[in-house]
Coordinates of C-alpha atoms and ligand atoms in Angstrom, one line a residue:
M1 CA 152.7 -174.6 40.9
I2 CA 151.3 -171.6 39.0
V3 CA 153.0 -168.3 39.8
L4 CA 151.7 -164.9 38.8
G5 CA 154.6 -162.4 38.4
I6 CA 154.1 -158.6 38.5
E7 CA 156.9 -156.2 37.4
S8 CA 156.6 -152.4 37.6
S9 CA 160.0 -151.2 38.7
C10 CA 160.6 -148.7 35.8
D11 CA 158.6 -147.7 32.8
E12 CA 157.2 -151.1 32.0
T13 CA 154.1 -152.8 33.4
G14 CA 154.6 -156.6 33.2
V15 CA 152.3 -159.4 34.2
A16 CA 153.3 -163.1 33.6
I17 CA 152.2 -166.6 34.5
V18 CA 154.9 -169.2 34.9
K19 CA 154.1 -172.8 35.6
D20 CA 156.4 -175.2 37.5
G21 CA 159.3 -172.8 37.5
K22 CA 159.9 -172.8 33.8
K23 CA 156.9 -172.9 31.5
V24 CA 155.9 -169.4 30.6
L25 CA 152.2 -169.4 29.9
A26 CA 151.9 -165.7 29.5
N27 CA 154.3 -162.8 29.6
L28 CA 152.8 -159.4 28.8
V29 CA 154.7 -156.1 29.0
A30 CA 153.2 -152.7 28.3
S31 CA 155.7 -149.9 28.1
S32 CA 155.2 -146.1 28.5
L33 CA 158.5 -145.6 26.6
K34 CA 157.1 -143.4 23.8
L35 CA 155.8 -140.9 26.4
H36 CA 159.4 -140.6 27.9
R37 CA 161.3 -140.4 24.6
R38 CA 161.0 -136.6 24.1
H39 CA 162.4 -136.1 27.6
G40 CA 165.4 -138.2 26.8
G41 CA 164.8 -140.5 29.9
V42 CA 162.1 -142.0 32.1
I43 CA 159.9 -139.4 33.9
P44 CA 158.9 -141.3 37.1
E45 CA 155.5 -139.5 37.5
I46 CA 154.5 -140.4 33.9
A47 CA 155.6 -144.0 34.4
S48 CA 153.6 -144.6 37.6
R49 CA 150.5 -142.9 36.2
M50 CA 150.5 -145.2 33.1
Q51 CA 151.1 -148.2 35.3
L52 CA 148.2 -147.4 37.5
E53 CA 146.0 -147.1 34.4
S54 CA 147.1 -150.2 32.7
I55 CA 147.9 -152.9 35.3
A56 CA 144.4 -154.3 35.8
G57 CA 143.8 -154.6 32.0
I58 CA 147.2 -156.4 31.5
F59 CA 146.4 -158.8 34.3
T60 CA 143.0 -159.7 32.6
K61 CA 144.8 -160.2 29.3
A62 CA 147.5 -162.4 30.9
M63 CA 144.8 -164.6 32.4
R64 CA 143.2 -165.0 29.0
C65 CA 146.5 -165.6 27.3
A66 CA 147.5 -168.3 29.9
K67 CA 144.0 -169.8 29.7
I68 CA 143.7 -169.9 33.5
K69 CA 141.4 -168.5 36.1
P70 CA 142.6 -166.3 39.0
E71 CA 141.7 -169.0 41.5
Q72 CA 144.3 -171.3 39.9
I73 CA 147.2 -169.0 40.9
D74 CA 149.2 -170.5 43.7
L75 CA 151.5 -167.6 44.4
V76 CA 151.7 -163.9 43.6
A77 CA 155.3 -162.7 43.1
V78 CA 156.0 -159.0 42.8
T79 CA 159.1 -156.8 42.3
T80 CA 159.7 -154.9 45.6
H81 CA 163.2 -153.4 44.9
P82 CA 165.2 -151.8 43.4
G83 CA 163.2 -149.4 41.3
L84 CA 161.2 -146.1 41.0
P85 CA 159.2 -145.8 44.3
G86 CA 156.0 -144.6 42.6
S87 CA 156.2 -147.4 40.0
L88 CA 157.0 -150.1 42.6
M89 CA 154.1 -149.0 44.7
V90 CA 151.6 -149.6 41.9
G91 CA 152.7 -153.2 41.4
I92 CA 152.9 -154.0 45.1
A93 CA 149.5 -152.5 45.8
F94 CA 148.0 -154.5 43.0
A95 CA 149.7 -157.7 44.1
K96 CA 148.6 -157.3 47.7
A97 CA 145.0 -156.7 46.6
L98 CA 145.0 -159.8 44.4
A99 CA 146.7 -162.0 47.1
L100 CA 144.2 -160.8 49.7
S101 CA 141.1 -161.3 47.6
L102 CA 142.2 -164.7 46.3
G103 CA 143.5 -165.8 49.7
K104 CA 146.9 -166.7 48.1
P105 CA 150.5 -166.1 49.4
I106 CA 152.5 -163.2 48.2
L107 CA 156.3 -162.9 47.8
G108 CA 158.5 -159.8 47.2
V109 CA 161.3 -160.3 44.7
N110 CA 164.5 -158.5 43.9
H111 CA 164.5 -157.2 40.4
I112 CA 168.3 -157.5 39.7
Y113 CA 168.5 -161.1 40.8
S114 CA 165.4 -161.9 38.7
H115 CA 167.3 -160.8 35.6
V116 CA 169.8 -163.7 36.3
Y117 CA 166.9 -166.1 36.8
A118 CA 165.6 -165.3 33.3
N119 CA 168.4 -167.7 32.1
L120 CA 166.7 -170.6 33.9
L121 CA 163.5 -169.9 32.0
C122 CA 165.3 -170.2 28.7
H123 CA 167.9 -173.0 29.4
G124 CA 166.2 -175.1 32.1
K125 CA 168.3 -176.2 35.0
I126 CA 171.8 -174.7 35.2
K127 CA 174.2 -176.2 37.7
L128 CA 175.2 -173.9 40.5
P129 CA 177.5 -172.3 41.5
V130 CA 177.5 -169.6 38.8
I131 CA 179.0 -166.1 38.3
A132 CA 176.3 -163.8 37.1
L133 CA 176.6 -160.4 35.4
V134 CA 173.5 -158.1 35.4
V135 CA 173.8 -155.2 32.9
S136 CA 170.8 -153.0 32.8
G137 CA 169.8 -149.4 32.6
G138 CA 170.0 -149.0 36.4
H139 CA 172.5 -151.7 37.5
T140 CA 175.8 -153.3 36.7
S141 CA 176.5 -156.1 39.2
L142 CA 178.7 -159.1 39.4
L143 CA 177.3 -161.9 41.6
H144 CA 178.5 -165.2 43.0
I145 CA 175.5 -167.6 43.3
K146 CA 175.9 -170.8 45.1
D147 CA 172.3 -170.8 46.2
F148 CA 169.6 -168.5 44.9
S149 CA 168.6 -167.6 48.4
K150 CA 172.1 -166.5 49.4
I151 CA 173.6 -164.3 46.6
Q152 CA 177.0 -162.7 47.1
I153 CA 177.7 -159.3 45.4
L154 CA 181.3 -159.4 44.1
G155 CA 181.3 -156.0 42.4
Q156 CA 179.1 -153.3 41.1
T157 CA 179.2 -149.9 39.4
R158 CA 180.5 -147.0 41.4
D159 CA 178.6 -144.5 39.3
D160 CA 176.7 -145.0 36.0
A161 CA 175.2 -148.3 35.1
C162 CA 176.4 -149.8 31.8
G163 CA 173.0 -149.3 30.1
E164 CA 172.8 -145.8 31.5
A165 CA 176.2 -145.0 29.9
F166 CA 174.8 -146.3 26.5
D167 CA 171.8 -144.0 27.0
K168 CA 173.8 -141.0 27.9
V169 CA 176.3 -141.4 25.1
A170 CA 173.5 -141.8 22.6
K171 CA 172.0 -138.6 24.0
L172 CA 175.3 -136.8 23.6
M173 CA 175.4 -138.1 20.0
G174 CA 171.9 -136.9 19.4
L175 CA 170.6 -140.4 18.6
G176 CA 167.6 -140.6 21.0
Y177 CA 166.3 -142.8 23.8
P178 CA 166.8 -145.5 24.9
G179 CA 170.4 -145.4 23.7
G180 CA 171.5 -149.0 23.8
P181 CA 169.8 -150.3 20.6
L182 CA 170.6 -147.0 18.8
I183 CA 174.3 -147.2 19.6
E184 CA 174.3 -150.8 18.5
K185 CA 172.7 -149.9 15.2
M186 CA 175.0 -146.9 14.6
A187 CA 178.1 -149.0 15.5
K188 CA 177.4 -151.4 12.6
G189 CA 180.1 -150.7 9.9
G190 CA 182.0 -148.3 12.3
N191 CA 185.7 -148.8 13.1
K192 CA 185.8 -150.0 16.8
H193 CA 189.6 -149.3 17.0
K194 CA 189.3 -145.7 15.7
I195 CA 189.1 -144.1 19.2
K196 CA 190.7 -145.5 22.3
F197 CA 188.3 -145.2 25.2
A198 CA 189.1 -146.8 28.5
C199 CA 186.9 -147.5 31.5
W200 CA 188.6 -146.4 34.7
E201 CA 190.2 -149.3 36.6
M202 CA 189.2 -149.4 40.2
N203 CA 191.3 -150.6 43.1
S204 CA 188.6 -153.2 43.7
Q205 CA 189.0 -155.1 40.5
L206 CA 185.4 -156.4 40.3
D207 CA 183.8 -153.0 40.6
F208 CA 182.9 -150.9 37.5
S209 CA 182.9 -147.2 36.5
F210 CA 181.3 -145.9 33.4
S211 CA 181.0 -142.2 34.0
G212 CA 184.5 -141.4 32.8
I213 CA 184.0 -142.9 29.4
K214 CA 180.8 -140.9 28.9
T215 CA 182.8 -137.7 29.7
A216 CA 185.5 -138.8 27.3
V217 CA 182.8 -139.1 24.6
L218 CA 181.6 -135.6 25.5
Y219 CA 185.1 -134.1 25.1
Y220 CA 185.7 -136.1 21.9
L221 CA 182.6 -134.7 20.4
K222 CA 183.3 -131.1 21.4
D223 CA 185.5 -129.9 18.6
K224 CA 184.5 -132.4 16.0
K225 CA 182.2 -131.8 13.0
S226 CA 179.7 -134.5 13.3
G227 CA 179.3 -136.7 10.3
I228 CA 177.9 -140.2 9.9
K229 CA 181.4 -141.7 9.6
L230 CA 182.5 -140.1 12.9
K231 CA 179.3 -141.2 14.6
K232 CA 179.7 -144.8 13.4
D233 CA 183.3 -144.9 14.6
L234 CA 182.4 -143.3 17.9
A235 CA 179.5 -145.7 18.6
A236 CA 181.6 -148.7 17.7
S237 CA 184.6 -147.6 19.8
F238 CA 182.5 -146.8 22.8
Q239 CA 180.6 -150.1 22.5
E240 CA 183.8 -152.0 22.2
S241 CA 185.4 -150.6 25.3
A242 CA 182.2 -150.9 27.5
I243 CA 181.8 -154.5 26.5
N244 CA 185.5 -155.3 26.9
V245 CA 185.5 -154.3 30.5
L246 CA 182.4 -156.4 31.2
V247 CA 184.0 -159.5 29.6
K248 CA 187.3 -159.0 31.4
K249 CA 185.8 -158.6 34.9
S250 CA 183.3 -161.4 34.5
L251 CA 186.0 -163.8 33.5
L252 CA 188.2 -162.6 36.3
A253 CA 185.3 -163.3 38.7
C254 CA 184.9 -166.8 37.3
K255 CA 188.7 -167.4 37.7
R256 CA 188.8 -166.0 41.3
K257 CA 185.8 -168.2 42.4
N258 CA 186.8 -171.1 40.3
V259 CA 183.4 -171.2 38.6
R260 CA 182.7 -172.6 35.2
N261 CA 179.2 -171.2 34.5
L262 CA 178.6 -167.6 33.6
L263 CA 175.1 -166.1 33.3
I264 CA 174.4 -162.7 31.8
G265 CA 171.1 -160.8 32.2
G266 CA 169.6 -157.3 31.9
G267 CA 168.7 -155.1 28.9
V268 CA 172.3 -154.6 27.7
A269 CA 172.6 -158.4 27.3
A270 CA 170.4 -158.0 24.2
N271 CA 173.4 -156.4 22.5
S272 CA 174.6 -158.7 19.8
C273 CA 178.3 -157.6 19.9
L274 CA 178.2 -158.2 23.7
R275 CA 176.7 -161.7 23.2
Q276 CA 179.3 -162.6 20.5
K277 CA 182.2 -161.3 22.5
F278 CA 181.2 -163.1 25.7
M279 CA 180.6 -166.3 23.8
A280 CA 184.0 -166.3 22.2
S281 CA 186.0 -165.2 25.3
A282 CA 184.2 -167.6 27.6
K283 CA 184.8 -170.5 25.2
A284 CA 188.5 -169.6 25.0
A285 CA 188.6 -169.7 28.8
G286 CA 186.7 -173.0 29.1
I287 CA 183.6 -171.3 30.6
N288 CA 180.0 -172.0 29.7
C289 CA 178.2 -168.7 29.0
F290 CA 174.4 -168.3 29.0
F291 CA 172.1 -165.5 27.9
P292 CA 168.3 -165.2 28.1
N293 CA 166.3 -164.9 24.9
I294 CA 166.2 -161.2 23.8
D295 CA 162.6 -160.6 25.2
L296 CA 163.6 -162.0 28.6
C297 CA 166.7 -159.7 28.7
M298 CA 164.5 -156.7 29.0
D299 CA 162.3 -156.0 32.0
N300 CA 159.5 -158.6 32.2
A301 CA 157.4 -160.3 34.7
A302 CA 158.2 -163.9 33.7
M303 CA 161.6 -163.6 35.4
I304 CA 159.8 -162.3 38.6
A305 CA 157.4 -165.2 38.6
G306 CA 160.2 -167.7 37.9
F307 CA 162.5 -166.4 40.6
G308 CA 159.6 -165.9 43.0
G309 CA 158.6 -169.5 42.6
C310 CA 162.2 -170.7 43.1
L311 CA 162.5 -168.7 46.4
Y312 CA 159.1 -169.8 47.6
K313 CA 160.1 -173.4 47.2
R314 CA 163.2 -172.7 49.2
G315 CA 161.0 -171.4 52.1
A316 CA 160.9 -167.6 51.4
R317 CA 157.7 -165.9 52.6
S318 CA 156.3 -162.4 52.7
D319 CA 153.0 -161.1 54.1
L320 CA 150.6 -158.3 53.3
Y321 CA 152.8 -155.8 55.2
L322 CA 155.2 -156.2 52.2
N323 CA 156.7 -153.0 51.0
M324 CA 159.5 -151.5 48.9
Ligands
KG4_1 O1 166.9 -154.4 32.1 P1 166.3 -153.2 31.4 O2 165.2 -153.5 30.4 O3 165.8 -152.2 32.5 C1 166.5 -152.0 33.7 O4 166.3 -152.8 34.6 O5 167.2 -150.9 33.7 O6 167.5 -152.5 30.7 C2 167.3 -151.3 29.9 C3 168.7 -150.8 29.4 C4 168.7 -149.4 28.8 O7 169.7 -148.7 29.3 C5 168.9 -149.7 27.3 O8 169.6 -148.7 26.6 C6 169.8 -151.0 27.4 O9 169.2 -151.7 28.5 N1 169.7 -151.8 26.2 C7 170.8 -152.0 25.4 C8 170.4 -152.7 24.3 N2 169.0 -152.9 24.4 C9 168.7 -152.3 25.6 N3 172.1 -151.7 25.5 C10 173.0 -152.0 24.6 N4 172.6 -152.7 23.4 C11 171.3 -153.1 23.2 N5 171.0 -153.7 22.1
ZN2 ZN1 165.8 -154.5 34.7

């Protein structure tokens, strides 16, 4: 089965072709990131206008790259939620027009769950049940997956998402946007034990909160003279405490549900300290830990096509009234 995936939930416009649930024939992503940089965050209006301008061209390029003709597409899978409304609308409208003109089925797909599915594109079949952690710019969720069509949310952030906290801390430190990779770079050579930051512990132990740590960074920076040494220690200490809480709660979820496979996904999963820490801690706890390749951690359409194909096979259907 050849699935066309379309992803336009934030600043990226992604079009991908995935064959038989795992072979990625094309995976193209165009980002309007540089237009948002000077604003320190994504401006929805700019994102959707760029998506509108670029989506048809990216689709044509993806067809060429995958060496297929539009008539060979068996299913059009598109992100319907969550995301920026204007951006989602562009992808959904394009997907509907394509499905209608080709006479092919269309399926709406959840963006967060697709981040988990990116692991299956990289590692082949992974035995369910799994615990999954999605850490992105908009979401931090712990999931229990016995079946991809029935996903249970065990915990999520009560305020900022983990990636959002990286972005905001980087902004406070004057590093730029997006903050995750910049914090990671700055943290290299810094003393991660220098400053003790702690993420607030919730009553519900599998929920997260990252807004307090961001405020702690703000207060820490207030009276300090900024120097490169302080910035390095601050970035390393913040990164350490944000990652520690992710590891701790993910392993707790595995223990509570008696699950041995842990899948991580989302943009923050590209962080090399996070990957090392998860690997080491999971190994010590006897848990198998999986990450997507770096390019599939970020927003992309291959994960949408892969997950869409998986759900379609399990009987999921949408129609042309599909919406956000
Ligand atoms: O999954 P994603 O591409 O988009 C959303 O669905 O939100 O994630 C983007 C987020 C941003 O907050 C970005 O700062 C963060 O992922 N990120 C990182 C790293 N690379 C991207 N965070 C920490 N370390 C990184 N290396
Ligand atoms: Zn995402």
